[in-house]
Tab-separated table of C-alpha atoms in Angstrom:
chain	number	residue	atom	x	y	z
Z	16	UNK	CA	-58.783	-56.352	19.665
Z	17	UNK	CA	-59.889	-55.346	22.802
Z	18	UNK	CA	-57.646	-52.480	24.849
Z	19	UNK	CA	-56.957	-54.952	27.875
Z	20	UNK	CA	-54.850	-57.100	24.758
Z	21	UNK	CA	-53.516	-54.095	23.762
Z	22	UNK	CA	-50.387	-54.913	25.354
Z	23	UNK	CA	-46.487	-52.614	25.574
Z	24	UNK	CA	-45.024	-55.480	22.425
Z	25	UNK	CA	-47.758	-53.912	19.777
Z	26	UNK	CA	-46.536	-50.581	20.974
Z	27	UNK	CA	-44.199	-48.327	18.187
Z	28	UNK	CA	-40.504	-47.623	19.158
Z	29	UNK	CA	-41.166	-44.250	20.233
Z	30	UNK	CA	-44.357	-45.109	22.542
Z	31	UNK	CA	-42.628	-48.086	24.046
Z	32	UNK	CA	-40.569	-44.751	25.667
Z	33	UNK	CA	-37.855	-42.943	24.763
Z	34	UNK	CA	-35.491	-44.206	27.554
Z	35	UNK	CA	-35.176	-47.353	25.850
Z	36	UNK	CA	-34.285	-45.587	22.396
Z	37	UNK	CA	-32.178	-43.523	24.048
Z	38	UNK	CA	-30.193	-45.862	25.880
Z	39	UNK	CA	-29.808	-48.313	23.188
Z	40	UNK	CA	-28.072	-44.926	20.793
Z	41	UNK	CA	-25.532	-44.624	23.518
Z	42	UNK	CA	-24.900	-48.135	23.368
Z	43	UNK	CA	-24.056	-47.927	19.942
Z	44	UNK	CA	-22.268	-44.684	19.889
Z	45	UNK	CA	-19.700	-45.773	22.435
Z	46	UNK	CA	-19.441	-49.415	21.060
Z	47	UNK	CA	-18.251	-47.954	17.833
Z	48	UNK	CA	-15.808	-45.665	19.676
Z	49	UNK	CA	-13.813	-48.296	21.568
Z	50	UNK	CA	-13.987	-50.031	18.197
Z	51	UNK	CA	-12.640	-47.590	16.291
Z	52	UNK	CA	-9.715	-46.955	19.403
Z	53	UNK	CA	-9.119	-50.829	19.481
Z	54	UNK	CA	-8.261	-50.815	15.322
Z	55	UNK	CA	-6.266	-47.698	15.539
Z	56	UNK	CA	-2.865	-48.671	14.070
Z	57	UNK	CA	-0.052	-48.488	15.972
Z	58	UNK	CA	1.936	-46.384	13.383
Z	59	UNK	CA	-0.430	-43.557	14.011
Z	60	UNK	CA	0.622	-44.394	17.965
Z	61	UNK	CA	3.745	-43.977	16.847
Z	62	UNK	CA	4.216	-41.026	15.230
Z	63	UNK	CA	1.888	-39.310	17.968
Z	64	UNK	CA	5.107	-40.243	20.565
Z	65	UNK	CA	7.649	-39.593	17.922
Z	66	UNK	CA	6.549	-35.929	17.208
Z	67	UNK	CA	6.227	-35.322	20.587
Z	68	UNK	CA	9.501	-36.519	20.984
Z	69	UNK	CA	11.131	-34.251	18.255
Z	70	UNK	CA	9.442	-31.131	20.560
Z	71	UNK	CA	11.501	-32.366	23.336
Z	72	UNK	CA	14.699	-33.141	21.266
Z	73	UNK	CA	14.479	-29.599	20.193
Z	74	UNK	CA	15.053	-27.847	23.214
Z	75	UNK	CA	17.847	-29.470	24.483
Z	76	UNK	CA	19.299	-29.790	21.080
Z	77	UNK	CA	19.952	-25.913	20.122
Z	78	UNK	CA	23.072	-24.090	20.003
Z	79	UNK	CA	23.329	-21.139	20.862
Z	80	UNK	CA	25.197	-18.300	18.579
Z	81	UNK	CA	26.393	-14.628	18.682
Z	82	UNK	CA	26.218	-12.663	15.400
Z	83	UNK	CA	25.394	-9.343	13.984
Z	84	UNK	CA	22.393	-8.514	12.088
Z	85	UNK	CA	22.063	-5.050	10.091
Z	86	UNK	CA	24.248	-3.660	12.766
Z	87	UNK	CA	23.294	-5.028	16.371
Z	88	UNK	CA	24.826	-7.920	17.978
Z	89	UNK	CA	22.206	-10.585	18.824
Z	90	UNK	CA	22.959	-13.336	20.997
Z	91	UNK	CA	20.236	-16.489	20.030
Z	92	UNK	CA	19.427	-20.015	20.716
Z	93	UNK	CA	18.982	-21.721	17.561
Z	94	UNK	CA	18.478	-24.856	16.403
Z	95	UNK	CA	21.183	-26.726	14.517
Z	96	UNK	CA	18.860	-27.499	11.344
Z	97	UNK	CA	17.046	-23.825	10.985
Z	98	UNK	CA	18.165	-22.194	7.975
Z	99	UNK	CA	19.483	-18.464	7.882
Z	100	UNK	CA	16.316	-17.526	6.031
Z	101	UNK	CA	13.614	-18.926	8.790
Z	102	UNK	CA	16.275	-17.312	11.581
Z	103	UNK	CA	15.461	-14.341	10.308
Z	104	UNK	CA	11.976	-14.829	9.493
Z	105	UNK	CA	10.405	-16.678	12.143
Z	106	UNK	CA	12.867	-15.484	14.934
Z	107	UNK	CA	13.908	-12.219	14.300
Z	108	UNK	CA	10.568	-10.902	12.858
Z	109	UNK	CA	13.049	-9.516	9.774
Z	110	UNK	CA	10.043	-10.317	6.721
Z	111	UNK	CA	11.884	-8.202	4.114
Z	112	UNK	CA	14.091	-11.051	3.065
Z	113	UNK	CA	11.602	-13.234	0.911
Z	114	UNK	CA	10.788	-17.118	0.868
Z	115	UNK	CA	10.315	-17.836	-2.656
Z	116	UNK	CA	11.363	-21.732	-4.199
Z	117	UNK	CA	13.308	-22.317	-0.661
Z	118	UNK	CA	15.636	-24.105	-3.129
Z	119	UNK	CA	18.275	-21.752	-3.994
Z	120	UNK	CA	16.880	-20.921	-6.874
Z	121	UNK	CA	14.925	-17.567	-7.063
Z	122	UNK	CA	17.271	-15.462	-5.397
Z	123	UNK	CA	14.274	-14.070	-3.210
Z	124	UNK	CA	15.694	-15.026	0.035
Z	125	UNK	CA	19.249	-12.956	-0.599
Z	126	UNK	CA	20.955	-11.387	2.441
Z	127	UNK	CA	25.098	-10.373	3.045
Z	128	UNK	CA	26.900	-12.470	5.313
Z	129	UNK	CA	30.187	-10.335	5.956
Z	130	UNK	CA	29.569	-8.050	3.148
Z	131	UNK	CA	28.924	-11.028	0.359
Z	132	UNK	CA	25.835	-12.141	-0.911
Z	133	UNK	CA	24.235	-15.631	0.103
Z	134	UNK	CA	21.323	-17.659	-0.410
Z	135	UNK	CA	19.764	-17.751	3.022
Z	136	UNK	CA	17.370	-20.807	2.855
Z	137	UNK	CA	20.567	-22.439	1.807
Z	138	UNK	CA	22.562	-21.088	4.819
Z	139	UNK	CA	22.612	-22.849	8.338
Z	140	UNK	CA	22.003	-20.228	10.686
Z	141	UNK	CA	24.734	-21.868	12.453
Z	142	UNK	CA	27.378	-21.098	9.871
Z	143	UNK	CA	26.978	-17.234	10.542
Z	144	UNK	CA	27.889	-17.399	14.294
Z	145	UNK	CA	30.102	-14.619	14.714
Z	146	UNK	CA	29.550	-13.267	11.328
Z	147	UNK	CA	27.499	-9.975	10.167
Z	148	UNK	CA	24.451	-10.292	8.241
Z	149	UNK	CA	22.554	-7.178	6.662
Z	150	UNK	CA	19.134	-8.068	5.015
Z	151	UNK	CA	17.141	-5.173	3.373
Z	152	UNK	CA	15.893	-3.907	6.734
Z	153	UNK	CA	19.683	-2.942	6.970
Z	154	UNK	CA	20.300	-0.910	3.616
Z	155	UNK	CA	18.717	2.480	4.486
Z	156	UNK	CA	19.858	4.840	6.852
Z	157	UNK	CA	17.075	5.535	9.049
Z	158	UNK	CA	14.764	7.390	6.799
Z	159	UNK	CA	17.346	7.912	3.929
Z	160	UNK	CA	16.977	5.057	1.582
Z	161	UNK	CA	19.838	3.809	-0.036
Z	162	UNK	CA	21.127	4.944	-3.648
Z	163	UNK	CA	19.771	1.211	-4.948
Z	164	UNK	CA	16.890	1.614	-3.526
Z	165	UNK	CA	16.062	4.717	-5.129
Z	166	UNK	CA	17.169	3.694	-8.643
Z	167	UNK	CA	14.677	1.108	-8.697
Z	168	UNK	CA	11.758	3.447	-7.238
Z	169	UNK	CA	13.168	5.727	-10.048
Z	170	UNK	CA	12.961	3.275	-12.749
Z	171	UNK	CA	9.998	1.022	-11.931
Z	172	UNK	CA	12.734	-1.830	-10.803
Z	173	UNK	CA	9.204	-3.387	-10.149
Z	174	UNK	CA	5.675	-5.052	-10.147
Z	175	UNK	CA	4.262	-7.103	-7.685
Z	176	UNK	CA	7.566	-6.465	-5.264
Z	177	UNK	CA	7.998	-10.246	-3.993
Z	178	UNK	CA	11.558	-10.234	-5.861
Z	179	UNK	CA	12.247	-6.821	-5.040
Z	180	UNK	CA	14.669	-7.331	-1.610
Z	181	UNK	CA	16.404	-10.047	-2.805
Z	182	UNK	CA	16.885	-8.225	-6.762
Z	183	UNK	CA	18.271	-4.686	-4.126
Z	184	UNK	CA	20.829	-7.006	-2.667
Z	185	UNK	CA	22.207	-8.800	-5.576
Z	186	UNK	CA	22.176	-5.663	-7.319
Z	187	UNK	CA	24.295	-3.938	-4.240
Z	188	UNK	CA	26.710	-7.056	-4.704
Z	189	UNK	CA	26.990	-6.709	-8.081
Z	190	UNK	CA	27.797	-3.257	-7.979
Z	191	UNK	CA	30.740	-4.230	-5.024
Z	192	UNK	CA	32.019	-6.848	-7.054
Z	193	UNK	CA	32.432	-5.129	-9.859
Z	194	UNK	CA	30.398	-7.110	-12.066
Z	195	UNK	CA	28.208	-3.807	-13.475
Z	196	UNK	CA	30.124	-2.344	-16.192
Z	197	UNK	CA	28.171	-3.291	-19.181
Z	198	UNK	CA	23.948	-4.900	-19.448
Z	199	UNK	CA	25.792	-8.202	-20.711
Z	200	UNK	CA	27.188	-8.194	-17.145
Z	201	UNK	CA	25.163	-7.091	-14.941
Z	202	UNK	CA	22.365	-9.687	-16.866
Z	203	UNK	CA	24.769	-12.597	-16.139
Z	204	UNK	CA	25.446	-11.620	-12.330
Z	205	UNK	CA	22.105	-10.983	-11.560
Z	206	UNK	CA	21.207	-14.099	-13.219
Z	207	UNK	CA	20.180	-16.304	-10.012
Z	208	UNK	CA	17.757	-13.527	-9.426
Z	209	UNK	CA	14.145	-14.469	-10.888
Z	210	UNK	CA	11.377	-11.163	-11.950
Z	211	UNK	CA	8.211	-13.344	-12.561
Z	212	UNK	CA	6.901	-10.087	-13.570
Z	213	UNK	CA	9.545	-9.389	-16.201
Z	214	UNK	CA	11.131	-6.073	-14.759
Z	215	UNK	CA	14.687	-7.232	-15.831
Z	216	UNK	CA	15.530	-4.058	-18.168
Z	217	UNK	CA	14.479	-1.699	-15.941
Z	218	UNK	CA	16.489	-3.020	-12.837
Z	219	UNK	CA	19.481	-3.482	-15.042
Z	220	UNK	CA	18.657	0.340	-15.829
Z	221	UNK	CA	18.801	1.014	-11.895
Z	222	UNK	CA	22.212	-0.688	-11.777
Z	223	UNK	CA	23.941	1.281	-14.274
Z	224	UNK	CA	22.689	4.392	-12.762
Z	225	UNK	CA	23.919	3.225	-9.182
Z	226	UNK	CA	27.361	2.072	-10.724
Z	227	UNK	CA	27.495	5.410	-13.498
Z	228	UNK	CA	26.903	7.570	-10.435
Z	229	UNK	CA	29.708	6.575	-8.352
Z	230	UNK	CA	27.729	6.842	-5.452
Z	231	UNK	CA	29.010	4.429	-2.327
Z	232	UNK	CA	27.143	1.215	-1.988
């Protein structure tokens, strides 16, 4: 074949120039787009709007409530469905009090409200306006730690130290209430307080020395 025959249709993709190739990629690349736009279902649409929607609902929906925590009055803008526990989590930077099952059943998240213990991922922040509410932050005085607190340093009280604030407020409570005067006792009152590591004798040892001592708790 001679070179004047030779003509731009025998030519490969790539020598037939690259404008063409090029062209023909963006073609495709923002066909499939629209495509993929056009079949987008309308739930995903929808729950776009809706959680935008639930950003907007919750500023105009909080409350706004007055209460004491470990000593200091706090005036806060809450909203209706936040728990105690995230309150004092997410809002009031207070991490000692623990998030464990967020069920009510590990005992990790326990706080007073008013002097009596509570589950606080079971507690609408909203219930404690007006009240007082001392976490584990609250026990010590300044840098004197509280008698519980000692007994459990003193007798290894614990392992890993997840369970540890909510175990020193029960405890506290138990003492109060009067529900420390034999192991039997204090087992079954402390019983909504879960040790994955298995520390359970020697934080019932803490509470008898706390409740033997007669110190004030």
């Amino acid at each position: 074949m001679s070179s004047d025959k030779f003509t731009e249709k025998n030519l490969p993709e790539e020598e037939n120039g690259p404008q063409h190739s090029d062209a023909r990629r963006t073609f495709l690349k923002q066909s499939s787009l629209l495509t993929a736009l056009a079949l987008a279902p309308s739930a995903a649409i929808k729950a776009a709007e809706l959680k935008f929607e639930e950003k907007v609902a919750a500023v105009f929906e909080q409350v706004k409530v007055t209460l004491g925590i470990n000593g200091k009055k706090h005036k806060l803008s809450i909203e209706p469905r936040a728990t105690l526990l995230d309150l004092l989590r997410e809002q009031m930077h207070l991490t000692g009090t623990k998030k464990g099952c967020d069920y009510g059943q590990c005992g990790a998240c326990t706080v007073h409200v008013d002097g009596q213990r509570v589950l606080s991922c079971l507690t609408l922040a909203a219930m404690v306006d007006g009240k007082e509410v001392t976490t584990i932050e609250g026990l010590a005085n300044g840098d004197k730690l509280h008698p519980m607190q000692e007994a459990f340093i003193k007798h290894d009280g614990f392992q890993c130290g997840y369970c540890t604030p909510g175990q020193i407020m029960s405890a506290v409570a138990c003492v109060r209430e009067g529900h420390a005067d034999s192991d039997e006792e204090i087992r079954e009152y402390m019983s909504g307080n879960i040790c994955r590591c298995g520390a359970y004798p020697n934080i019932v040892n803490a509470i008898k020395e706390v409740k033997n001592g007669g110190q004030r708790v």
